[in-house]
XYZ file of C-alpha atoms in Angstrom:
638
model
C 73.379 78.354 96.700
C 74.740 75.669 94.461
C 78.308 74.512 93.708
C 77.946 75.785 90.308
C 77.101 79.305 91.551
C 80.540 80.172 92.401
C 80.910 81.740 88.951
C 78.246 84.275 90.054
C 80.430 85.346 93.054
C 81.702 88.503 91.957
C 84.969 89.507 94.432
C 85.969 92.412 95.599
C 89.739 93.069 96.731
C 90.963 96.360 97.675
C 90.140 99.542 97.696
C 91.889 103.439 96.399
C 90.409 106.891 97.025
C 91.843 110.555 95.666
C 89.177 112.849 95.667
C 86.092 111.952 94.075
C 87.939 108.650 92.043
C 86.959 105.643 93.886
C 88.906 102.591 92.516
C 88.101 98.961 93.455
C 89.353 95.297 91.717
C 87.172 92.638 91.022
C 87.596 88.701 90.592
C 85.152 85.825 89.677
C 85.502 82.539 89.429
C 85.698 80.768 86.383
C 85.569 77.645 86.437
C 85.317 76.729 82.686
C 88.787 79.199 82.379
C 89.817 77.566 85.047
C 90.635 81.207 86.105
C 89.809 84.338 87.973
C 89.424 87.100 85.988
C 88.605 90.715 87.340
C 89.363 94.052 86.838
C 89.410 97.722 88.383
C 86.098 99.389 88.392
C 85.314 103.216 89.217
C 82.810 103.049 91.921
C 81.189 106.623 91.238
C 79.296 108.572 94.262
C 75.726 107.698 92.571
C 75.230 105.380 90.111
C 76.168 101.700 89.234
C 80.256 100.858 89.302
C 81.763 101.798 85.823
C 84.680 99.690 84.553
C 87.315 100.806 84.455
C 91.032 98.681 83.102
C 90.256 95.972 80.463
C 93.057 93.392 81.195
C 92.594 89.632 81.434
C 93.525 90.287 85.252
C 94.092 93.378 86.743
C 94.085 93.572 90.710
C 96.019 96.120 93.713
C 94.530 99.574 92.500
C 96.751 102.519 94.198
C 96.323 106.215 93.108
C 99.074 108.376 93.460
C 99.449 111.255 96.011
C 98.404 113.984 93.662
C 95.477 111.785 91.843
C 96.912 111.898 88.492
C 98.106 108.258 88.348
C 96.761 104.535 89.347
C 99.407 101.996 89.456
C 98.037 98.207 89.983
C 98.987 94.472 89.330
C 98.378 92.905 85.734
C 98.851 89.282 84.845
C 97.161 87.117 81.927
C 95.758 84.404 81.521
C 99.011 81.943 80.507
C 99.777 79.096 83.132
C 102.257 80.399 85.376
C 101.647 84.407 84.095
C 103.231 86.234 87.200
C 101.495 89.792 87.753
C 103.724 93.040 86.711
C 103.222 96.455 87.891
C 101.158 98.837 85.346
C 100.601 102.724 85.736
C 97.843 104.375 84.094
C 96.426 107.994 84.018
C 93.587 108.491 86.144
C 91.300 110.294 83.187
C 91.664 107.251 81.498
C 94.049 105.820 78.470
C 96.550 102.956 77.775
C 97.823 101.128 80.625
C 101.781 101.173 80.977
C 104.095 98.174 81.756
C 106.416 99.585 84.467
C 108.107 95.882 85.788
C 109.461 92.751 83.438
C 110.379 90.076 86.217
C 110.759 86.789 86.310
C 108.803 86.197 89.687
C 106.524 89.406 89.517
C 105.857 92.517 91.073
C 103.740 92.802 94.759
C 101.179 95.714 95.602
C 102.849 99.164 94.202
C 103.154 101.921 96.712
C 103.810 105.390 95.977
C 106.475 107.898 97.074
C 105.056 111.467 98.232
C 106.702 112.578 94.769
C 103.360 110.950 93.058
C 106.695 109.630 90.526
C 108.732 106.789 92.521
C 106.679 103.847 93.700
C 107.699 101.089 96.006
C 107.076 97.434 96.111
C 108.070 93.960 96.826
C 109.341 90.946 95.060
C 111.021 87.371 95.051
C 114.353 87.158 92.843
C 116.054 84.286 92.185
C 119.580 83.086 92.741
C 121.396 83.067 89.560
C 120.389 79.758 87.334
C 117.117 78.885 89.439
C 113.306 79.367 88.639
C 114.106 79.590 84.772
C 116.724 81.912 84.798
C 119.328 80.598 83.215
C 117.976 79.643 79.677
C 117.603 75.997 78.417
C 117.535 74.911 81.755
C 114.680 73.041 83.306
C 113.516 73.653 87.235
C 113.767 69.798 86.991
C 117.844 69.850 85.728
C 118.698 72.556 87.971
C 121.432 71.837 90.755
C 120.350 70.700 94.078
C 119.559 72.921 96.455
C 121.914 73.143 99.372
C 119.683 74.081 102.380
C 121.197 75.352 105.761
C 118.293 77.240 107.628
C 114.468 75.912 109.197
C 112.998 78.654 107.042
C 113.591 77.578 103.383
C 109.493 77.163 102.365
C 106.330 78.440 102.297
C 103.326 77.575 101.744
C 101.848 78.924 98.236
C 104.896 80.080 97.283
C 107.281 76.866 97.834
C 110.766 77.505 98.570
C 111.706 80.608 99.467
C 114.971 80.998 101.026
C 116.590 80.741 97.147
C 114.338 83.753 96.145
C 114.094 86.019 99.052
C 111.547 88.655 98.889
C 113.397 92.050 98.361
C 112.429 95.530 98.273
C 112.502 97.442 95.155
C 112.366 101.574 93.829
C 111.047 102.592 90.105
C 110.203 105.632 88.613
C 107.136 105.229 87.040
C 107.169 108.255 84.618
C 110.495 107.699 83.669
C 111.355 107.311 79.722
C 112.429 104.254 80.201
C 111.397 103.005 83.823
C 113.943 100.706 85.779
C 113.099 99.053 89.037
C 116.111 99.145 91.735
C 116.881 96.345 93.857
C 117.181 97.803 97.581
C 117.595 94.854 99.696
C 120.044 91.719 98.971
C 120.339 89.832 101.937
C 119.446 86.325 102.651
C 115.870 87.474 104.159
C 112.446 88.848 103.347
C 110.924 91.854 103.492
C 107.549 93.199 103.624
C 104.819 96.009 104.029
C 106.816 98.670 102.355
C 105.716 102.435 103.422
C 107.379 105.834 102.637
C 108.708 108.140 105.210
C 106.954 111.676 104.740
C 109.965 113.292 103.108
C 110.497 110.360 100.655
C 113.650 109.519 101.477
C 113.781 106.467 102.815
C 111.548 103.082 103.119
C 110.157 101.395 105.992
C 109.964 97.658 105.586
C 109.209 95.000 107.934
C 112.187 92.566 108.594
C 113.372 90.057 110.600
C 115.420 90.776 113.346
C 118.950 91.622 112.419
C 118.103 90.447 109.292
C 118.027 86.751 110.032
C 116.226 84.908 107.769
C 115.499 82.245 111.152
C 113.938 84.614 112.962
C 110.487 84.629 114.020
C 110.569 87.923 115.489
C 110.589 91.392 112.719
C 111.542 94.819 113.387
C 110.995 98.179 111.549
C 113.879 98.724 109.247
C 113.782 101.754 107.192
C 115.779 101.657 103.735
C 117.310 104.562 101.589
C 115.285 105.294 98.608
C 118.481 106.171 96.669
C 120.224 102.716 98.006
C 122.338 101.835 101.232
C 121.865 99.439 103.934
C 119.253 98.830 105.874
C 119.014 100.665 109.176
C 117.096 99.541 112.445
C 114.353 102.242 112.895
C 111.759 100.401 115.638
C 112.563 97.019 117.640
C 109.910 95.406 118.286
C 107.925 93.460 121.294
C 108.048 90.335 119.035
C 106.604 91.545 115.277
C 106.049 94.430 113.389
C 103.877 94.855 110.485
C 103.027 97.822 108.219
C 104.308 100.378 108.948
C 103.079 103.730 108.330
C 105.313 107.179 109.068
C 103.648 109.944 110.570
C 104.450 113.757 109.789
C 105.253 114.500 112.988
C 108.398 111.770 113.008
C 106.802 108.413 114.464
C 106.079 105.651 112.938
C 102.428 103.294 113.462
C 102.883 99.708 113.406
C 100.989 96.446 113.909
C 102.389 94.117 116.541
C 102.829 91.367 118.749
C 104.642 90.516 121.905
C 106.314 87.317 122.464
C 109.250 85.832 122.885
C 111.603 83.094 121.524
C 109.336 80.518 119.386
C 106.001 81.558 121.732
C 104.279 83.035 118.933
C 100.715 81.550 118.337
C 97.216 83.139 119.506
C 99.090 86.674 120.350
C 96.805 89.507 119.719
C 97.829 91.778 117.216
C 98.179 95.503 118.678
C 98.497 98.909 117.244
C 102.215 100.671 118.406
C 103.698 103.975 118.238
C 107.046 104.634 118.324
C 109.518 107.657 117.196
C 111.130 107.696 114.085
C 114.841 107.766 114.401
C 117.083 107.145 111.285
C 120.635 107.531 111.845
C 123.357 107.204 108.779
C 124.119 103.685 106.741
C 124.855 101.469 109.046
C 123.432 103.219 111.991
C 120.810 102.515 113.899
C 120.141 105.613 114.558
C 119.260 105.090 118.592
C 116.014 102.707 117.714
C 112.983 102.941 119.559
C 110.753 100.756 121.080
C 107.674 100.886 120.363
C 104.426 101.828 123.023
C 101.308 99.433 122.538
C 98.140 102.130 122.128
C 95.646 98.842 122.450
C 95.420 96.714 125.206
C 96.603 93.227 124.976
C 93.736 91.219 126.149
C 90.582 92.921 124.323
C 91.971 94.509 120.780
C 93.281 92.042 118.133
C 93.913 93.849 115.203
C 93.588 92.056 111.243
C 96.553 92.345 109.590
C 95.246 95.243 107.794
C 97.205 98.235 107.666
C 96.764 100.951 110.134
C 95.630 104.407 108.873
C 95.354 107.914 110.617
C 92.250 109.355 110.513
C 90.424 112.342 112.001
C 90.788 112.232 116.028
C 92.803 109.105 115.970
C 93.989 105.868 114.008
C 91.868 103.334 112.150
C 92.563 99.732 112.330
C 90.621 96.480 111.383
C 89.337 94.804 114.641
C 88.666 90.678 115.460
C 85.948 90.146 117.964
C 83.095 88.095 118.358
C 83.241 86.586 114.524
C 83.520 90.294 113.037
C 86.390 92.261 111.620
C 85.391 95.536 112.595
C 86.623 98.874 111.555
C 87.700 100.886 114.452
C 88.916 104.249 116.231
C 92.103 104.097 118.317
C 91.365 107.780 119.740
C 94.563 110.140 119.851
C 96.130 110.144 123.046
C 95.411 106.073 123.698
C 97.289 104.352 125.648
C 96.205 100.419 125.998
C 93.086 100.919 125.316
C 90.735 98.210 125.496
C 88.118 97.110 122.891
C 85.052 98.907 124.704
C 87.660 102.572 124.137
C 87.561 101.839 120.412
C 84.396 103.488 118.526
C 82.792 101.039 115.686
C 83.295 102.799 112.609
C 82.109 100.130 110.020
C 81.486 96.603 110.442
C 79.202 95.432 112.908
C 78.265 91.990 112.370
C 80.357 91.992 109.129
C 83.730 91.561 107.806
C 85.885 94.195 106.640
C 88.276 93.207 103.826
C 89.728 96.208 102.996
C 89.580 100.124 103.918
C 90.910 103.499 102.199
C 90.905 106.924 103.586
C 90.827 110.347 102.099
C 90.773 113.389 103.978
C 87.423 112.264 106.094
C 86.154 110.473 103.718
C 85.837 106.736 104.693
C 85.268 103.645 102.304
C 85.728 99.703 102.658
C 85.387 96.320 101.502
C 82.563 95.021 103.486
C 82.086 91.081 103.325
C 78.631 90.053 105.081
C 76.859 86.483 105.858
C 75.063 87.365 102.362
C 78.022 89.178 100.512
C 81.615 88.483 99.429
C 82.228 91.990 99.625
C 80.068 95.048 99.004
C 81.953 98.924 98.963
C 80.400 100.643 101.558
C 80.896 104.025 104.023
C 79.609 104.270 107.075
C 76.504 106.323 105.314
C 75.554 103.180 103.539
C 76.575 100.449 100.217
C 77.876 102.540 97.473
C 77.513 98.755 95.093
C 75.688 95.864 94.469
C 77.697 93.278 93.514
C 76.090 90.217 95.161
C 72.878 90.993 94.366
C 72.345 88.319 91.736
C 72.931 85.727 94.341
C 69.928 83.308 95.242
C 69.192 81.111 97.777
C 71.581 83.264 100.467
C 70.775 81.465 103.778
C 70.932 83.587 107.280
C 72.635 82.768 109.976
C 71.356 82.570 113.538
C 73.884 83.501 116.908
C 73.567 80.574 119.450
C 75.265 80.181 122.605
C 76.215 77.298 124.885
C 77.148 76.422 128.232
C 80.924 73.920 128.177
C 81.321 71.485 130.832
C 83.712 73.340 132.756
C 80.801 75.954 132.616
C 82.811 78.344 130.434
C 80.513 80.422 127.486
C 80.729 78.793 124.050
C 79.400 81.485 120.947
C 78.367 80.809 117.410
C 76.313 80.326 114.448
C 73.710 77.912 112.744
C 72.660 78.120 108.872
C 69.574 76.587 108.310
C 68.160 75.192 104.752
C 64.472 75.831 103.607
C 62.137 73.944 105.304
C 60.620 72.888 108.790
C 63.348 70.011 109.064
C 64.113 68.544 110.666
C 67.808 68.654 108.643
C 70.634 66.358 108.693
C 73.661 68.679 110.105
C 77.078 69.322 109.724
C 79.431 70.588 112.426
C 82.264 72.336 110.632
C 85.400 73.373 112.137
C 87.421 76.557 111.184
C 90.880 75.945 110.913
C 93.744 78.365 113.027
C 93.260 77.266 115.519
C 93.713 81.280 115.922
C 90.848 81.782 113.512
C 87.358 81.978 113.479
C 84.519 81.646 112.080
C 81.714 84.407 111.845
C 79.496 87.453 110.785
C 81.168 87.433 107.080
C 80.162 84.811 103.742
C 80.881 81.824 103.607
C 81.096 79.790 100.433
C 80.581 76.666 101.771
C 78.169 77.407 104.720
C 75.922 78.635 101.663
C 76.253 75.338 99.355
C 75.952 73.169 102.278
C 72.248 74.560 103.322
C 71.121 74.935 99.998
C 72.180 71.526 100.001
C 70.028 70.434 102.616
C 72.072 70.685 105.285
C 72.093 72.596 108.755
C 75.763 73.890 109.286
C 76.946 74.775 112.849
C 80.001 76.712 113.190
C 81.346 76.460 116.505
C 83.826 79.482 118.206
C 85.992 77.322 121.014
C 88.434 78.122 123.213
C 92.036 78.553 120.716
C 89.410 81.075 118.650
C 90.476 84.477 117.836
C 88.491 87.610 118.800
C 87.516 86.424 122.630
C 90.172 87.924 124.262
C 94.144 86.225 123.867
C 93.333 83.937 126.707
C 90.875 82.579 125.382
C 92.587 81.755 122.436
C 96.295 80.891 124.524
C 93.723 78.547 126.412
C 94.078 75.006 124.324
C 98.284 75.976 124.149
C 99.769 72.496 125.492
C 95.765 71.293 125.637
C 94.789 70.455 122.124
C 91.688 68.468 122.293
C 90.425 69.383 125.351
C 88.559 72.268 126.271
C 88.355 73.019 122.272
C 86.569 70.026 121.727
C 84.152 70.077 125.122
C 83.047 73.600 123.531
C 82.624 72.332 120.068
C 80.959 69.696 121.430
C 78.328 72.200 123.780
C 77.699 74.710 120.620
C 76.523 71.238 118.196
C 74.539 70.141 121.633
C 72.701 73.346 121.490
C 72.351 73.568 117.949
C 70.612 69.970 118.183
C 68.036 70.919 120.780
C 66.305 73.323 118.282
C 63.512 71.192 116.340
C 65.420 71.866 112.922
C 67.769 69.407 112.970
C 67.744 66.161 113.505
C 69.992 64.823 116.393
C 70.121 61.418 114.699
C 72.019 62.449 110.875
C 75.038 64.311 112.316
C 78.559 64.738 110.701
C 81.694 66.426 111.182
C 83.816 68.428 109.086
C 86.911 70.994 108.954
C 90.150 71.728 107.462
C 93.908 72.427 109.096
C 92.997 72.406 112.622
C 89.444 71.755 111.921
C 90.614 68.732 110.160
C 92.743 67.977 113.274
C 89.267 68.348 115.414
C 87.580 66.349 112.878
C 90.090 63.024 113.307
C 89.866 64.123 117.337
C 86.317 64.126 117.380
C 85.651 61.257 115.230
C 88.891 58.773 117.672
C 87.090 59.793 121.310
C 82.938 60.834 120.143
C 82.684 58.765 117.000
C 79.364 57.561 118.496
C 77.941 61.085 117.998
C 78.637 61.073 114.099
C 77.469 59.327 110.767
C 81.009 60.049 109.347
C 83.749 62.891 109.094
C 85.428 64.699 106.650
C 89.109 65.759 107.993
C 90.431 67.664 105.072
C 94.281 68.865 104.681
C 94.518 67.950 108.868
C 97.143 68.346 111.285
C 97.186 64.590 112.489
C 100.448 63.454 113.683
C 102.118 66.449 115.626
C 105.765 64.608 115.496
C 105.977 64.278 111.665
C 104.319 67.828 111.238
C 107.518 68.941 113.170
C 109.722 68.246 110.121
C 107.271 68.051 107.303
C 105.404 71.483 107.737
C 106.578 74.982 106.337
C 106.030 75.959 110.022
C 106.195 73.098 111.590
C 109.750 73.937 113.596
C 108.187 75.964 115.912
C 104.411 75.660 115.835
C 104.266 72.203 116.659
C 106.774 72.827 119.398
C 104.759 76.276 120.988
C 101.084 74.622 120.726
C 101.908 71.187 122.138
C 105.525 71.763 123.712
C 108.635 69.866 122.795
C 108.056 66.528 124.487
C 107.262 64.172 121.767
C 105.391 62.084 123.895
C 103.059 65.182 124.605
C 103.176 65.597 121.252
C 101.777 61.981 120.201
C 99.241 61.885 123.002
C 97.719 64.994 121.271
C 97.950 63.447 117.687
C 94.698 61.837 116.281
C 96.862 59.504 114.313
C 98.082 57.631 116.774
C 93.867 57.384 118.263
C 93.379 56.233 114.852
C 92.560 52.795 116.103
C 89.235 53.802 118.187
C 87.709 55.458 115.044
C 84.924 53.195 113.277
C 82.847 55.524 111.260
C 82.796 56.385 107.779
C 86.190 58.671 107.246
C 87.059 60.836 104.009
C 90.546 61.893 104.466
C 90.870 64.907 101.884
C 94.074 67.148 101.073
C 96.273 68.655 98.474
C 99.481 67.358 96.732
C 101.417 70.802 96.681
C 99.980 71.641 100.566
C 103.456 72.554 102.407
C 101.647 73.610 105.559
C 100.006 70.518 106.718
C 102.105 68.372 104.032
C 100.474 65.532 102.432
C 102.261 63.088 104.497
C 99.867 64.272 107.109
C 96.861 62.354 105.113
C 98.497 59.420 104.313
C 99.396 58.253 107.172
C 95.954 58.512 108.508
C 94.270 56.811 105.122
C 96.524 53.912 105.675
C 95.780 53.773 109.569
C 92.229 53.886 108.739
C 92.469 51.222 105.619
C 94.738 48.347 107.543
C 92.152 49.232 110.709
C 89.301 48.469 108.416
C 87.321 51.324 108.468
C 85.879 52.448 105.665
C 88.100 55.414 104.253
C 88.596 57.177 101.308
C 91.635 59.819 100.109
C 90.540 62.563 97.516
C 93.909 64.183 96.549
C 93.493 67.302 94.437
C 96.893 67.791 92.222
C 98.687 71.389 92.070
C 97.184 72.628 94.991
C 98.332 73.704 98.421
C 97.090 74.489 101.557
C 94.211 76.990 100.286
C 92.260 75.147 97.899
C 88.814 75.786 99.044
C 89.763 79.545 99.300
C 91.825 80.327 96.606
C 92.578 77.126 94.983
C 91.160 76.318 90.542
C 88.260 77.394 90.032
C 87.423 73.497 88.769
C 89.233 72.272 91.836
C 86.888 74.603 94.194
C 84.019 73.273 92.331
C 84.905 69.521 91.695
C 85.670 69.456 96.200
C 81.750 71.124 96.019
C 80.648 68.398 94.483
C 82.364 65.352 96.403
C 81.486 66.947 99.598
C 77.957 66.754 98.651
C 78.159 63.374 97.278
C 79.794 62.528 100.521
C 77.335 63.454 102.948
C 74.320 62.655 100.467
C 75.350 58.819 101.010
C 75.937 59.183 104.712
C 73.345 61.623 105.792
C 70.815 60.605 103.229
């Protein structure tokens, strides 16, 4: 695969099923747009995928309860165009505009009455964003900022535009969305009760917009105040009522500002809703999957026959699972594979028993499959798709080390790259890879190391580098490129290192205490100085704080910023202007380190883009990085 062939990667999102309507949304990058344009496409039972809306960018297909409707997101192709909520018939005709607002309209979900859907969006304080007219963003009135939680990346700040809840009918004359919520806070993951009277929402507690822990809320559809349905261990996500009067959720248990490499459970907990006001007696919610084993993607949970399904991490997969009725913390080995193995589910849909998902593989973005086999095709223009091979490794504390090597054409053997994932709660694994594929059709072998602070190995494994960043993460990294370097493909002598966010941070680590091992490193949009991050980062207030612990000399002596003096070799130092999770501040520092040290360094700043570039960043961006990264290694590999 070649940098240019990320216009043939054709993307699916999300999936809706009512019957025998099958509904997915496609995107493709474009990079001479500068765009990614897609649309919903009827995936029929036999034959190829039909298309089926013909906007410049149509995404979020949901079909109503009773099948006659599909609402989804629309946006064009103007600079800033935010996406507004559309309804359609099913049988086909003329798409309807159903929202008008400023910020856009999130993921529509509908009511029982197949007429009032639900959804989410930012609105602005009076005179901000463009809302008062003649007014610049740039001659607007300064922002007067009292909270930690006033920006995120992506979105920038937040706390002026909170995320609220809104009601429309959809096959009203004349529809009107209804703001819900007005507090000072977010909320997210809107789902219906059965009876359609109220909405559950995920907030945070007592509606604080400071706190890190959320709570089941549920909201009258016809308006009133919020009332406390579940309280939580920590967080709750999604949830979904029940017709029996409970409520599923997606969780975590922690406490205070503790909140990095939890596993994410599956909870059940009753439904009480008491008047405005009330809170009605709230539960608290019973964990059905066991702590240690079951980390669920933040995928919502759905009931299916003889249990619940939920999207799995473990072992580099995102498997689609069975919590079996009746569970109780179950572990991982309780919980049948539905679809998945050695894959990556994106996204899943059920109706009745019928089962369908977004299936991502080493050689796919994203296929639609069931568990009888691919209903599409869509990657099957793709060339040059690479494999990847499972290795193992031994650390030096003796502990097992797991994952993969891409190999180019070719006996070798192959100058290599050891890329980091980012997280460090993350990982890396059985689903495609953009960049694994342009780096070995490059040339290139790519390991892509699982070490301890990885998701899907259990929580202590990934709690194991809390307060030991650089450690035991980097002894494992360390074993899997040892192992990967044994095999007579690649060629112990042209090695370099790679990542971004934490595998940025492990790149600058790496490159300060084992620069000997490396040609050069490319640390791109890197945690490197832990103290700064603390009051530069959109999470920086307590993540710095829970992975490394409040001492700022603990903090320094795990920054690679302030190593920056033992690293010799060849250093790009890559990030984005707009990146408010590791800001750019985070970069310069270590350029300048670098420069005044001598070492040969370079910055590549990409304008207008935050924290996701290589994911979802331009199209040109995406493709332009491609290209320097190849340069890069072509002059110190070569």
């Amino acid at each position: 695969m070649r940098p240019e062939d990320l216009a043939q990667l054709t993307v699916p999102g999300s999936v809706t099923l009512h019957g025998d309507l099958l509904l997915v949304d496609l995107a493709t990058p474009d990079p001479e747009a500068d765009a990614y344009p897609g649309n919903l496409w009827r995936v029929p039972a036999d034959g190829p995928p039909v298309r089926f809306t013909f906007g410049e960018r149509d995404s979020a297909p949901r079909i109503s309860p009773d099948g006659a409707w599909v609402a989804f997101l629309r946006s064009d192709a103007t600079e800033g165009s935010r996406p507004q909520l559309y309804v359609m018939p099913t049988g086909g005709g003329e798409a309807r505009p159903i929202t008008d607002l400023p910020l856009g309209a999130g993921v529509p979900v509908w009511a029982p009455d197949s007429r009032r859907i639900a959804f989410v969006a930012r609105v602005a304080e009076p005179g901000r964003y463009g809302t008062q007219e003649g007014v610049s963003a740039a001659a607007e009135a300064p922002r007067r900022i009292t909270g930690l939680r006033y920006r995120t990346d992506g979105a920038g700040f937040t706390f002026d535009r909170p995320q609220s809840l809104f009601v429309v009918n959809a096959l009203a004359d004349v529809p009107r969305p209804v703001r819900l919520t007005e507090g000072p806070y977010d909320v997210d993951s809107p789902g219906w009760t059965t009876d359609g009277e109220h909405v559950l929402v995920s907030a945070p507690r007592d509606l604080d917009g400071e706190s890190l822990h959320t709570d089941v809320y549920a909201v009258p559809s016809g308006g009133g105040a919020p009332i406390l349905a579940v309280r939580s261990d920590g967080s709750a996500e999604h949830p979904v009522a029940l017709p029996g009067g409970e409520v599923l959720y997606l969780g975590t248990a922690f406490s205070g500002i503790d909140a990095v490499a939890r596993n994410t459970g599956l909870y059940r907990a009753p439904l009480r809703i008491g008047g405005a006001g009330e809170s009605g007696g709230a539960a608290a919610g019973t964990r059905l999957t066991e702590e240690e084993s079951v980390d669920c993607d933040s995928l919502p949970p759905t009931p299916g026959k003889d249990g619940v399904l939920v999207a799995v991490r473990t072992r580099g997969a995102v498997e689609l699972r069975l919590v079996p009725s009746g569970a109780l913390d179950a572990p991982l080995e309780e919980l049948v594979v539905v679809l998945g193995e050695r894959a990556s589910v994106k996204a899943f849909t059920v109706c009745g028993e019928r089962v369908v998902a977004v299936v991502s593989t080493p050689a796919s973005p994203g296929e639609v499959v069931t568990p009888d086999g691919a209903l599409t095709d869509f990657s099957g223009a793709l060339t040059g798709i690479r494999p990847l091979r499972e290795i193992t490794a031994v650390s030096a504390d003796g502990h097992p080390v797991h994952g993969w090597l891409a190999l180019p054409e070719g006996d070798g053997p192959h100058p290599v790259l050891l890329n980091v994932h980012g997280g460090p709660f993350h990982q890396h694994g059985w689903a495609f890879l953009d960049e694994t594929q342009i780096y070995a059709g490059a040339g290139y072998a790519v390991v892509l190391p699982n070490p301890r602070g990885s998701c899907g190995y259990g929580q202590a494994h990934g709690r194991s580098v809390v307060g030991a960043l650089g450690t035991v993460d980097a002894d494992d990294v360390l074993a899997l490129l040892d192992a990967a370097l044994a095999t007579p493909e690649c060629d112990a002598e042209r090695v370099g290192v790679m990542g971004g966010s934490y595998g940025g941070f492990m790149t600058s680590h790496l490159a300060a205490h084992h620069g000997s091992r490396f040609r050069a490193a490319w640390s791109e949009r890197a945690v490197n100085a832990w103290d700064s991050f603390t009051g530069s980062s959109d999470i920086g207030w307590f993540f710095a704080d829970a992975y490394c612990g409040p001492d700022p000399e603990a903090q320094r002596a795990m920054s690679p910023l302030y190593r920056a003096d033992r690293i010799t070799l060849p250093f790009a130092v890559v990030h984005s202007e707009d990146d408010l999770r590791c800001p750019v501040e985070q970069a310069q520092r270590m350029f300048v380190a670098l420069r005044r040290n001598g070492v040969p360094a370079e910055f590549l700043l990409f304008p207008g883009e935050g924290h996701e570039l290589t994911r979802s960043g331009r199209p040109r961006h995406r493709l332009q990085r491609f290209e320097a990264v190849l340069e890069w290694w072509s002059r110190h590999l070569s």
